Coordinates of C-alpha atoms and ligand atoms in Angstrom, one line a residue:
M1 CA 15.2 -1.5 -22.3
I2 CA 15.6 1.7 -21.2
K3 CA 19.2 2.4 -20.3
I4 CA 19.7 5.7 -18.4
D5 CA 23.0 7.0 -17.0
N6 CA 22.9 8.0 -13.7
T7 CA 25.1 10.7 -13.8
V8 CA 23.3 12.8 -15.9
M9 CA 20.2 13.7 -14.4
N10 CA 19.0 16.2 -17.0
N11 CA 16.5 15.4 -19.8
L12 CA 16.0 11.8 -19.5
K13 CA 13.6 10.6 -22.1
A14 CA 10.6 8.5 -21.6
D15 CA 7.5 7.2 -23.8
V16 CA 5.5 7.2 -20.6
A17 CA 6.5 8.9 -17.1
I18 CA 4.5 7.8 -14.4
I19 CA 4.3 10.6 -11.2
G20 CA 3.9 8.4 -7.5
A21 CA 5.2 4.9 -6.9
G22 CA 2.0 3.9 -4.6
I23 CA 0.4 0.6 -5.3
T24 CA -1.6 2.4 -8.5
G25 CA 1.7 3.8 -10.1
C26 CA 3.7 0.6 -9.7
A27 CA 1.0 -1.6 -10.8
I28 CA 0.9 0.4 -14.0
A29 CA 4.3 0.7 -14.5
R30 CA 4.3 -3.5 -14.5
E31 CA 1.5 -3.4 -17.0
L32 CA 3.5 -0.9 -19.4
S33 CA 6.6 -2.9 -18.7
K34 CA 4.9 -6.2 -21.0
Y35 CA 5.6 -3.5 -23.8
K36 CA 8.6 -2.2 -25.8
I37 CA 7.8 1.4 -24.0
R38 CA 10.1 3.4 -22.2
T39 CA 8.5 4.0 -18.5
V40 CA 10.1 6.2 -15.8
V41 CA 8.2 6.2 -12.5
L42 CA 9.0 9.5 -10.2
E43 CA 8.4 9.3 -6.6
K44 CA 9.2 11.7 -4.0
E45 CA 10.1 9.4 -0.9
A46 CA 13.0 7.1 -0.8
D47 CA 11.0 4.2 -1.4
V48 CA 8.2 2.7 -3.1
G49 CA 4.6 2.3 -1.3
W50 CA 5.3 4.7 1.3
G51 CA 1.9 7.2 0.6
T52 CA -1.4 5.6 1.5
T53 CA -0.4 2.2 0.3
K54 CA 1.9 1.7 3.2
A55 CA -0.7 2.4 6.0
N56 CA -4.3 0.8 5.6
S57 CA -6.4 -2.2 6.1
G58 CA -4.5 -4.5 3.7
L59 CA -7.8 -6.0 2.5
I60 CA -8.4 -7.3 -0.6
H61 CA -12.6 -6.9 -0.9
P62 CA -14.7 -9.3 -2.1
G63 CA -17.0 -6.1 -3.7
Y64 CA -20.7 -6.2 -2.0
A65 CA -19.7 -2.3 -0.3
G66 CA -20.1 0.8 -2.0
D67 CA -22.8 3.5 -3.6
E68 CA -24.5 2.1 -6.4
G69 CA -23.2 4.1 -9.9
T70 CA -19.8 4.7 -8.7
L71 CA -16.5 2.9 -10.0
K72 CA -15.4 1.8 -7.0
L73 CA -18.2 -0.8 -6.4
K74 CA -18.4 -1.9 -10.3
M75 CA -14.4 -2.7 -10.3
C76 CA -14.0 -4.0 -7.0
H77 CA -15.1 -7.8 -7.6
T78 CA -13.3 -7.7 -11.0
G79 CA -10.4 -6.0 -9.4
S80 CA -10.2 -8.6 -6.6
L81 CA -10.1 -11.5 -8.8
L82 CA -7.4 -9.9 -10.9
F83 CA -5.4 -9.0 -7.7
R84 CA -5.3 -12.6 -6.8
K85 CA -4.0 -13.7 -10.4
N86 CA -1.4 -11.1 -10.1
A87 CA -0.2 -12.0 -6.8
E88 CA 0.3 -15.7 -7.5
E89 CA 2.7 -14.5 -10.4
L90 CA 4.6 -11.9 -8.1
D91 CA 4.7 -14.8 -4.9
I92 CA 2.5 -11.6 -2.6
P93 CA 1.5 -13.7 0.5
M94 CA -2.5 -13.4 0.6
T95 CA -4.3 -15.4 3.0
N96 CA -8.4 -15.8 3.7
N97 CA -10.5 -16.9 6.6
G98 CA -13.3 -14.9 5.3
S99 CA -14.9 -11.7 6.7
M100 CA -18.0 -10.4 9.0
L101 CA -19.8 -7.7 8.8
N102 CA -21.9 -7.0 12.4
A103 CA -24.9 -5.7 12.9
L104 CA -25.4 -4.5 16.6
R105 CA -28.7 -3.0 16.4
K106 CA -31.9 -4.6 14.7
N107 CA -32.4 -1.6 12.3
Q108 CA -28.9 -2.4 10.9
I109 CA -30.1 -5.8 9.5
G110 CA -31.2 -3.9 6.4
E111 CA -27.5 -3.2 5.8
L112 CA -26.6 -6.7 5.7
E113 CA -29.7 -7.7 3.1
H114 CA -28.5 -4.6 1.0
N115 CA -25.0 -5.9 0.7
L116 CA -25.9 -9.2 0.5
K117 CA -28.1 -8.2 -2.6
Q118 CA -25.2 -5.8 -4.1
G119 CA -22.5 -8.5 -4.1
K120 CA -24.4 -11.0 -5.5
K121 CA -25.4 -8.6 -8.2
Y122 CA -21.7 -8.1 -8.9
G123 CA -21.2 -11.7 -8.7
V124 CA -19.3 -12.1 -5.2
R125 CA -19.7 -15.7 -4.4
G126 CA -19.9 -17.2 -0.7
L127 CA -22.4 -14.3 0.8
K128 CA -24.7 -15.0 3.8
I129 CA -26.3 -13.9 6.7
I130 CA -25.6 -15.7 9.9
F131 CA -28.5 -14.9 12.8
N132 CA -27.1 -15.1 16.3
S133 CA -29.3 -17.8 17.2
N134 CA -27.6 -20.7 19.9
S135 CA -24.6 -18.8 19.8
S136 CA -23.9 -19.2 16.1
L137 CA -21.3 -16.7 16.0
K138 CA -19.5 -17.8 18.7
E139 CA -19.0 -21.0 16.6
I140 CA -17.2 -19.2 14.1
E141 CA -16.1 -16.3 16.0
P142 CA -15.3 -17.4 20.0
N143 CA -14.3 -14.3 21.1
I144 CA -17.5 -12.1 19.7
S145 CA -19.7 -10.4 22.0
S146 CA -23.3 -12.1 22.3
S147 CA -24.8 -8.2 21.5
V148 CA -23.9 -8.7 17.8
L149 CA -27.3 -9.7 16.5
A150 CA -26.2 -11.2 13.2
C151 CA -23.4 -11.0 10.6
L152 CA -23.1 -10.7 6.5
Y153 CA -20.6 -13.2 6.2
S154 CA -18.0 -13.4 3.2
E155 CA -15.8 -16.0 2.0
E156 CA -14.2 -13.9 -0.1
H157 CA -12.0 -11.6 1.7
Y158 CA -8.1 -11.7 1.6
L159 CA -5.5 -10.5 3.8
I160 CA -2.6 -8.9 2.2
S161 CA 0.6 -6.5 3.2
P162 CA 0.1 -3.5 1.1
Y163 CA 3.7 -2.6 1.4
E164 CA 4.7 -5.8 0.5
A165 CA 3.0 -6.1 -2.8
A166 CA 4.1 -2.6 -3.9
I167 CA 8.0 -4.0 -3.4
A168 CA 7.0 -6.9 -5.2
I169 CA 5.6 -5.3 -8.1
Y170 CA 8.3 -2.7 -8.3
E171 CA 11.1 -5.6 -8.2
N172 CA 9.4 -6.8 -11.3
S173 CA 8.5 -4.0 -13.1
K174 CA 12.3 -3.1 -12.5
T175 CA 13.6 -6.6 -13.9
N176 CA 11.2 -5.7 -16.9
G177 CA 12.8 -2.2 -17.5
V178 CA 10.8 0.1 -15.9
Y179 CA 13.3 3.2 -14.6
Y180 CA 12.4 4.7 -10.8
L181 CA 13.7 7.9 -9.8
L182 CA 13.3 7.6 -6.0
S183 CA 13.6 10.9 -4.0
S184 CA 12.7 13.0 -7.0
K185 CA 9.8 15.3 -6.4
V186 CA 7.8 16.6 -9.1
T187 CA 7.6 20.5 -8.8
G188 CA 6.4 21.4 -12.2
I189 CA 5.4 20.5 -15.7
N190 CA 5.5 22.1 -19.1
Y191 CA 3.7 21.0 -22.4
N192 CA 5.8 22.0 -25.5
N193 CA 2.9 22.5 -28.4
I194 CA 5.7 22.3 -31.4
S195 CA 7.6 19.0 -30.4
K196 CA 4.0 17.6 -28.6
K197 CA 6.1 16.4 -25.2
F198 CA 5.9 17.1 -21.5
Y199 CA 8.7 18.2 -19.4
I200 CA 8.5 17.1 -16.0
V201 CA 10.7 18.8 -13.8
A202 CA 11.5 17.2 -10.3
L203 CA 13.8 17.9 -7.6
N204 CA 16.4 15.3 -5.6
T205 CA 15.2 15.6 -2.3
L206 CA 17.8 13.3 -0.6
G207 CA 19.1 15.3 2.4
Y208 CA 21.6 18.1 3.1
L209 CA 24.2 15.1 3.7
N210 CA 23.7 14.1 0.0
K211 CA 25.4 15.5 -2.9
M212 CA 22.5 15.1 -5.1
C213 CA 20.2 16.7 -2.5
G214 CA 18.0 19.6 -4.4
K215 CA 19.6 18.9 -8.2
K216 CA 16.9 19.3 -10.5
I217 CA 16.2 16.1 -13.2
V218 CA 14.3 16.8 -16.2
V219 CA 12.1 14.2 -17.7
E220 CA 10.8 14.6 -21.5
T221 CA 7.7 12.3 -22.3
D222 CA 4.9 12.0 -24.5
Y223 CA 2.4 10.7 -21.7
I224 CA 2.3 11.5 -18.0
I225 CA 0.3 9.1 -15.7
N226 CA -0.9 11.1 -12.5
A227 CA -0.9 8.7 -9.5
A228 CA 0.4 10.9 -7.0
G229 CA -2.5 10.1 -4.3
V230 CA -3.5 13.0 -1.9
F231 CA -1.5 15.4 -4.0
A232 CA -2.5 14.1 -7.5
D233 CA -4.7 17.4 -7.7
E234 CA -1.7 19.4 -7.2
I235 CA -0.1 17.5 -9.9
S236 CA -3.2 18.1 -12.2
E237 CA -2.8 21.5 -11.8
M238 CA 0.9 21.4 -12.7
A239 CA -0.5 20.5 -16.2
G240 CA -3.3 22.9 -16.1
D241 CA -6.0 20.6 -15.3
G242 CA -7.9 21.8 -11.9
F243 CA -11.1 19.8 -12.6
Y244 CA -11.2 18.4 -9.6
S245 CA -9.9 18.2 -5.7
I246 CA -8.6 16.2 -3.1
K247 CA -9.0 16.1 0.3
A248 CA -7.1 14.1 2.7
V249 CA -9.2 11.9 5.1
K250 CA -7.4 10.1 7.9
G251 CA -8.0 6.7 9.6
Q252 CA -5.9 5.9 12.7
Y253 CA -5.5 2.6 14.2
F254 CA -4.2 0.3 16.9
L255 CA -1.4 -2.3 15.9
L256 CA -1.1 -5.1 18.8
D257 CA 1.4 -7.2 19.3
S258 CA 1.4 -11.3 17.8
E259 CA 0.6 -12.4 21.2
A260 CA -2.9 -11.0 20.6
H261 CA -3.0 -13.1 16.9
G262 CA -6.0 -15.2 17.1
F263 CA -8.1 -13.2 19.4
V264 CA -10.4 -12.7 16.2
R265 CA -9.9 -14.9 13.4
R266 CA -11.1 -12.8 10.4
P267 CA -11.7 -9.2 9.4
N268 CA -14.7 -8.4 11.5
F269 CA -16.3 -5.1 10.2
R270 CA -18.7 -2.5 12.3
I271 CA -21.5 -0.6 10.8
S272 CA -21.2 3.0 10.5
D273 CA -23.5 5.3 12.6
P274 CA -25.0 7.5 10.4
E275 CA -24.7 9.9 12.8
N276 CA -20.9 9.7 13.7
I277 CA -19.1 10.3 10.1
K278 CA -15.9 9.3 12.0
S279 CA -17.0 5.7 12.3
K280 CA -17.0 4.7 8.6
G281 CA -15.3 1.8 7.5
M282 CA -14.5 0.2 11.3
V283 CA -12.7 -3.4 11.1
I284 CA -10.9 -5.5 13.6
G285 CA -8.9 -8.5 12.4
P286 CA -5.5 -10.4 12.2
T287 CA -2.8 -8.9 9.7
I288 CA -1.2 -11.6 7.5
D289 CA 2.1 -11.1 9.6
K290 CA -0.3 -12.1 12.6
N291 CA -0.8 -9.0 14.4
L292 CA -4.1 -7.8 15.2
L293 CA -4.9 -4.6 13.5
I294 CA -8.0 -2.4 14.9
G295 CA -9.1 0.7 13.0
S296 CA -9.7 2.9 11.6
T297 CA -11.5 6.4 11.4
Y298 CA -12.7 8.5 9.0
E299 CA -11.5 12.3 9.8
A300 CA -11.2 15.2 6.9
T301 CA -7.6 16.6 7.7
D302 CA -4.7 18.1 5.8
K303 CA -2.3 16.1 3.4
Y304 CA 0.8 16.2 5.9
D305 CA -1.1 15.2 9.1
N306 CA 0.0 11.6 9.7
H307 CA -0.3 11.8 13.5
T308 CA -2.7 10.1 16.1
S309 CA -4.9 11.3 18.8
A310 CA -5.2 9.6 22.2
E311 CA -8.8 11.1 22.4
V312 CA -9.8 9.6 19.1
L313 CA -7.9 6.7 19.8
E314 CA -10.1 5.9 22.9
E315 CA -13.1 6.3 20.8
I316 CA -12.2 3.4 18.6
K317 CA -11.6 1.4 22.1
E318 CA -15.0 2.1 22.8
K319 CA -16.7 1.2 19.6
F320 CA -14.9 -1.9 19.4
L321 CA -15.8 -3.3 22.7
Q322 CA -19.3 -3.1 21.7
M323 CA -18.3 -5.9 19.2
F324 CA -15.7 -7.8 21.2
E325 CA -15.6 -7.1 25.1
E326 CA -12.2 -8.7 26.2
I327 CA -10.0 -7.1 23.3
P328 CA -6.4 -7.0 25.0
F329 CA -5.8 -3.6 24.6
D330 CA -2.6 -4.1 26.9
K331 CA -1.1 -5.8 23.8
V332 CA -1.2 -2.4 21.9
I333 CA 2.7 -1.8 20.5
T334 CA 2.0 1.0 18.4
S335 CA -1.0 3.1 16.1
F336 CA -0.7 4.7 13.3
T337 CA -2.5 7.0 10.7
G338 CA -3.4 6.3 7.0
L339 CA -4.7 9.0 4.1
R340 CA -7.6 8.2 1.9
A341 CA -7.4 10.5 -1.0
I342 CA -11.1 11.4 -1.5
A343 CA -11.9 13.7 -4.7
D344 CA -14.9 15.8 -4.8
T345 CA -16.1 13.5 -7.5
G346 CA -16.7 11.1 -4.5
D347 CA -15.0 8.3 -6.8
F348 CA -12.0 7.1 -8.6
V349 CA -10.9 9.7 -11.3
L350 CA -9.8 7.5 -14.1
G351 CA -8.8 8.6 -17.9
P352 CA -7.3 11.0 -20.1
S353 CA -7.6 15.2 -18.7
K354 CA -10.1 17.3 -20.2
V355 CA -7.1 20.0 -20.9
N356 CA -4.5 17.4 -22.6
E357 CA -5.6 13.9 -23.7
K358 CA -1.8 12.6 -23.0
F359 CA -2.4 13.4 -19.6
I360 CA -3.8 10.7 -17.9
N361 CA -5.3 10.5 -14.3
A362 CA -5.2 7.7 -11.7
A363 CA -6.4 9.9 -9.1
G364 CA -8.7 9.8 -6.0
I365 CA -7.9 6.2 -5.5
Q366 CA -9.3 5.6 -2.2
S367 CA -10.6 2.6 -0.8
P368 CA -10.9 0.0 -2.3
G369 CA -7.5 1.3 -4.4
L370 CA -5.6 -1.6 -2.8
T371 CA -8.1 -3.9 -4.5
C372 CA -8.6 -2.6 -7.8
A373 CA -4.8 -1.8 -8.4
F374 CA -4.3 -4.2 -10.9
L375 CA -7.6 -3.3 -12.7
I376 CA -6.6 0.3 -13.0
A377 CA -3.3 -0.5 -14.3
E378 CA -5.2 -2.5 -17.1
M379 CA -7.6 0.1 -18.0
T380 CA -4.8 3.0 -17.8
V381 CA -2.6 1.2 -20.5
D382 CA -6.1 0.8 -22.7
F383 CA -7.1 5.0 -22.3
L384 CA -2.8 5.3 -23.3
E385 CA -3.2 3.3 -26.3
Q386 CA -6.9 4.7 -27.0
K387 CA -4.5 8.3 -27.0
G388 CA -1.9 6.8 -29.6
L389 CA 0.3 4.8 -27.7
N390 CA 1.8 2.1 -30.0
L391 CA 1.8 -1.0 -27.6
L392 CA 4.5 -3.4 -28.8
K393 CA 4.7 -6.7 -27.4
N394 CA 7.9 -7.3 -24.8
S395 CA 9.1 -10.5 -26.0
K396 CA 11.3 -10.2 -22.7
Y397 CA 8.5 -9.7 -20.0
M398 CA 9.1 -12.2 -17.1
P399 CA 5.8 -12.3 -15.5
L400 CA 7.2 -14.2 -12.2
R401 CA 9.0 -12.8 -9.3
K402 CA 10.0 -14.8 -6.0
K403 CA 9.8 -13.2 -2.7
A404 CA 12.7 -13.3 -0.2
V405 CA 13.8 -16.1 1.5
R406 CA 13.1 -15.6 5.1
L407 CA 14.0 -17.5 8.4
N408 CA 11.4 -19.8 9.5
K409 CA 10.0 -18.6 12.8
E410 CA 8.1 -21.9 13.7
D411 CA 10.7 -24.2 13.1
F412 CA 14.1 -23.7 13.4
M413 CA 15.4 -27.0 12.3
L414 CA 14.0 -25.8 8.5
N415 CA 16.8 -23.3 8.7
N416 CA 19.6 -25.4 8.7
A417 CA 20.0 -25.8 5.0
L418 CA 20.0 -21.8 5.1
Y419 CA 22.7 -21.4 8.1
E420 CA 24.7 -23.8 5.5
K421 CA 24.4 -21.7 2.6
D422 CA 24.9 -18.5 4.1
S423 CA 26.5 -17.9 7.5
N424 CA 24.8 -14.4 7.7
Y425 CA 21.2 -16.3 8.4
S426 CA 22.8 -17.3 11.6
E427 CA 23.2 -14.2 12.9
I428 CA 19.7 -12.4 14.5
I429 CA 19.7 -8.6 14.0
C430 CA 15.9 -8.0 14.8
R431 CA 15.0 -10.5 18.0
C432 CA 11.2 -9.5 18.1
E433 CA 10.7 -10.7 14.4
K434 CA 13.7 -13.2 14.0
V435 CA 15.5 -11.5 10.9
S436 CA 19.0 -12.4 10.2
R437 CA 21.6 -10.4 8.6
A438 CA 21.5 -12.2 5.4
E439 CA 17.9 -11.0 5.0
I440 CA 18.7 -7.5 5.7
I441 CA 21.8 -7.8 2.9
D442 CA 19.1 -9.5 0.5
A443 CA 16.8 -6.2 1.1
I444 CA 19.5 -3.9 0.5
N445 CA 20.4 -5.8 -2.5
K446 CA 16.7 -5.4 -3.8
G447 CA 16.3 -2.0 -3.2
A448 CA 16.3 -0.6 0.2
T449 CA 18.6 2.4 1.1
T450 CA 16.8 3.5 4.4
L451 CA 15.6 2.1 7.7
D452 CA 12.2 2.0 6.9
G453 CA 13.2 0.3 3.6
I454 CA 14.4 -2.3 5.3
K455 CA 11.7 -2.6 7.9
F456 CA 9.1 -3.1 5.5
R457 CA 11.0 -5.5 3.4
T458 CA 12.2 -7.7 6.2
R459 CA 10.1 -7.0 9.3
A460 CA 13.1 -5.9 11.2
G461 CA 11.8 -3.1 13.4
M462 CA 8.3 -4.2 13.5
G463 CA 8.0 -6.1 16.8
R464 CA 7.3 -5.5 20.3
C465 CA 10.5 -3.6 21.0
Q466 CA 9.8 -0.9 17.6
G467 CA 13.8 -1.2 16.6
G468 CA 14.8 -0.2 20.1
Y469 CA 17.3 -3.2 19.7
C470 CA 18.3 -3.4 16.1
T471 CA 18.3 0.0 14.7
L472 CA 22.0 0.6 15.4
K473 CA 22.9 -2.8 13.9
V474 CA 21.1 -2.4 10.9
M475 CA 22.3 1.2 10.3
K476 CA 25.7 -0.5 10.5
I477 CA 24.7 -2.7 7.7
L478 CA 23.3 -0.2 5.5
S479 CA 26.5 1.8 5.8
K480 CA 28.7 -1.1 5.1
E481 CA 26.8 -2.7 2.1
L482 CA 25.8 0.8 0.5
G483 CA 29.2 2.0 1.0
L484 CA 27.8 5.3 2.8
P485 CA 29.3 7.2 6.0
F486 CA 27.1 6.1 9.0
N487 CA 25.9 9.5 9.7
E488 CA 24.2 9.5 6.2
I489 CA 21.7 6.7 6.9
T490 CA 18.2 7.7 7.0
K491 CA 15.2 6.6 8.7
S492 CA 13.4 7.5 5.8
G493 CA 14.9 9.6 3.4
E494 CA 15.0 13.8 3.2
D495 CA 16.5 14.7 6.2
S496 CA 15.6 11.8 8.7
Y497 CA 19.2 11.4 9.5
I498 CA 19.6 9.5 12.7
A499 CA 23.5 10.3 13.5
G500 CA 23.8 12.8 10.9
C501 CA 25.1 16.2 11.1
K502 CA 26.3 18.6 8.7
M503 CA 30.3 18.4 8.3
E504 CA 31.6 22.3 7.7
Ligands
FAD1 C1 -7.3 4.0 6.4 C2 -7.4 3.5 5.2 C3 -7.8 2.0 4.8 C4 -8.1 1.3 3.4 N1 -8.1 -0.1 3.5 C5 -8.1 -0.8 2.4 C6 -8.1 -1.6 2.2 O1 -8.5 -2.7 3.1 N2 -8.4 -2.4 1.0 C7 -8.0 -1.2 -0.1 O2 -8.8 -2.0 -1.4 N3 -7.9 -0.4 -0.1 C8 -7.7 0.4 1.1 N4 -7.5 1.7 1.3 C9 -7.4 2.5 0.3 C10 -5.8 2.4 -0.4 O3 -4.8 2.1 0.6 C11 -5.3 3.4 -1.6 O4 -6.5 3.4 -2.7 C12 -4.3 2.8 -2.0 O5 -3.0 2.6 -1.4 C13 -3.9 4.0 -3.0 O6 -2.5 3.7 -3.8 P1 -1.8 5.2 -4.4 O7 -0.7 4.6 -5.2 O8 -3.0 5.4 -5.5 O9 -1.6 6.1 -3.4 P2 -0.3 6.3 -2.7 O10 0.2 5.0 -2.2 O11 -0.6 7.6 -1.7 O12 0.8 7.0 -3.6 C14 1.1 7.8 -4.3 C15 2.4 8.2 -4.4 O13 2.8 9.3 -5.2 C16 4.0 10.1 -4.5 N5 4.0 11.3 -4.8 C17 2.8 12.5 -4.4 N6 3.3 13.7 -4.8 C18 4.5 13.6 -5.5 C19 5.5 14.3 -6.3 N7 4.8 15.9 -6.7 N8 6.3 14.0 -7.1 C20 6.6 12.5 -7.1 N9 5.5 11.8 -5.9 C21 4.9 12.1 -5.4 C22 3.9 9.9 -3.0 O14 5.0 9.9 -2.2 C23 3.0 8.5 -3.2 O15 3.9 7.4 -2.7 C24 -7.3 1.9 2.6 C25 -7.0 3.7 2.7 C26 -6.8 4.1 3.9 C27 -6.3 5.5 4.2

């Protein structure tokens, strides 16, 4: 499909250009790769999935919650079914042990009943209210507080790793011909009324040590998809469409060590307190990687605020101790923040712009955006077709992708075959997460160029010591495999050098 000479960064031609490589942009790119279409994705970060996609609860929601009349509610259940189908094709790990929405006060039982009724209306199966009589809740969730009065139990809540999902989609769409321009920040959009083409101007954001730094890239395209997360309103304005605005609403989390795994068996939601907006969307539950995740809050903020605060984290503790009295908070290994992209419409902003119908928004993708990613992708491609894009099937399209081969943490005997095939499997680089040199090299071969790129693909640096042991080792491997000087290795692109300094 598309063949682009990397040395000529000016004037790339595309049929469709997607701005933003989060889960939304990547899923749309993969959907487009089913057709003979030149698709270019522009992403300001050095890797995919580094916006909201990397910091959320990682849940594929069943579709019972949300405000009636919104796309968020209407799309969620179908989105979940479609996610599961695509996850199979892409070998995205998913686990499911149900979920519980817990009522701590009598006046919250109505909320359980409302969600039960709403879920049934949208086809969600396996929903039931369980009252806490004779310790019935302790039978299914042993550490739950006896002050929980009842729960809405849902069979259809799945856990995923959101960044792993984005990486899987990215790898598959690349195999199918999509071209990704990473470290490329869109700064302007022009439309030529005569040629009927958009000209997207982007700046290379690789740090000051890189020779491409600050270079301009121009992409000529017939259509634009705006999937730029919290910045989507700014991208829309560049195209003359200022019809909506997006505010960032942050959610803070605690992440607990794998030793705390098992304390809670499934996602347990807390019904928000109407008097405290910050308490919206709070959940404690296992992650797919066997940590324990606790959060998050709902706080309006600015689009660059990724900070956590001790005061708010204390409030989170307090709220959850009402539901689980013995949470092992001494096992916290880190805390982090995710930013929701909340449009002033209160809903997803999907479809062609009023100003130019070849500019399609996939914006305001707040929760359950992860769940709905593949459905949003299908809908976006339908919009493109309605607006004149010719969709000819790509006969070479490969739907399947295999996840990376990992050392087995539980059964070391199973690893012998790997050691025999490649001795790099026997050299452990990250001790906490048991990641070998071979896995890191594989991640680099599949697109990782930074420490974080390695971390999100292999988990090296995600364990108890948070990279204290392996950072230097991973940097050396990156330097060798990428053929880059050691001082040019970054944590996460741009100027995030660890050993870098400017050579005059
Ligand atoms: C706290 C929290 C919890 C959540 N929990 C869940 C959950 O459990 N289940 C669920 O379904 N959903 C959940 N969500 C929602 C879900 O995370 C988002 O809907 C989804 O990740 C949005 O993906 P996206 O690709 O639209 O945006 P993003 O991931 O933000 O991607 C947008 C991309 O655009 C890029 N970009 C921006 N500006 C430019 C530019 N000028 N040039 C080039 N690139 C640019 C960014 O760098 C970014 O990579 C949660 C969200 C939060 C914040």
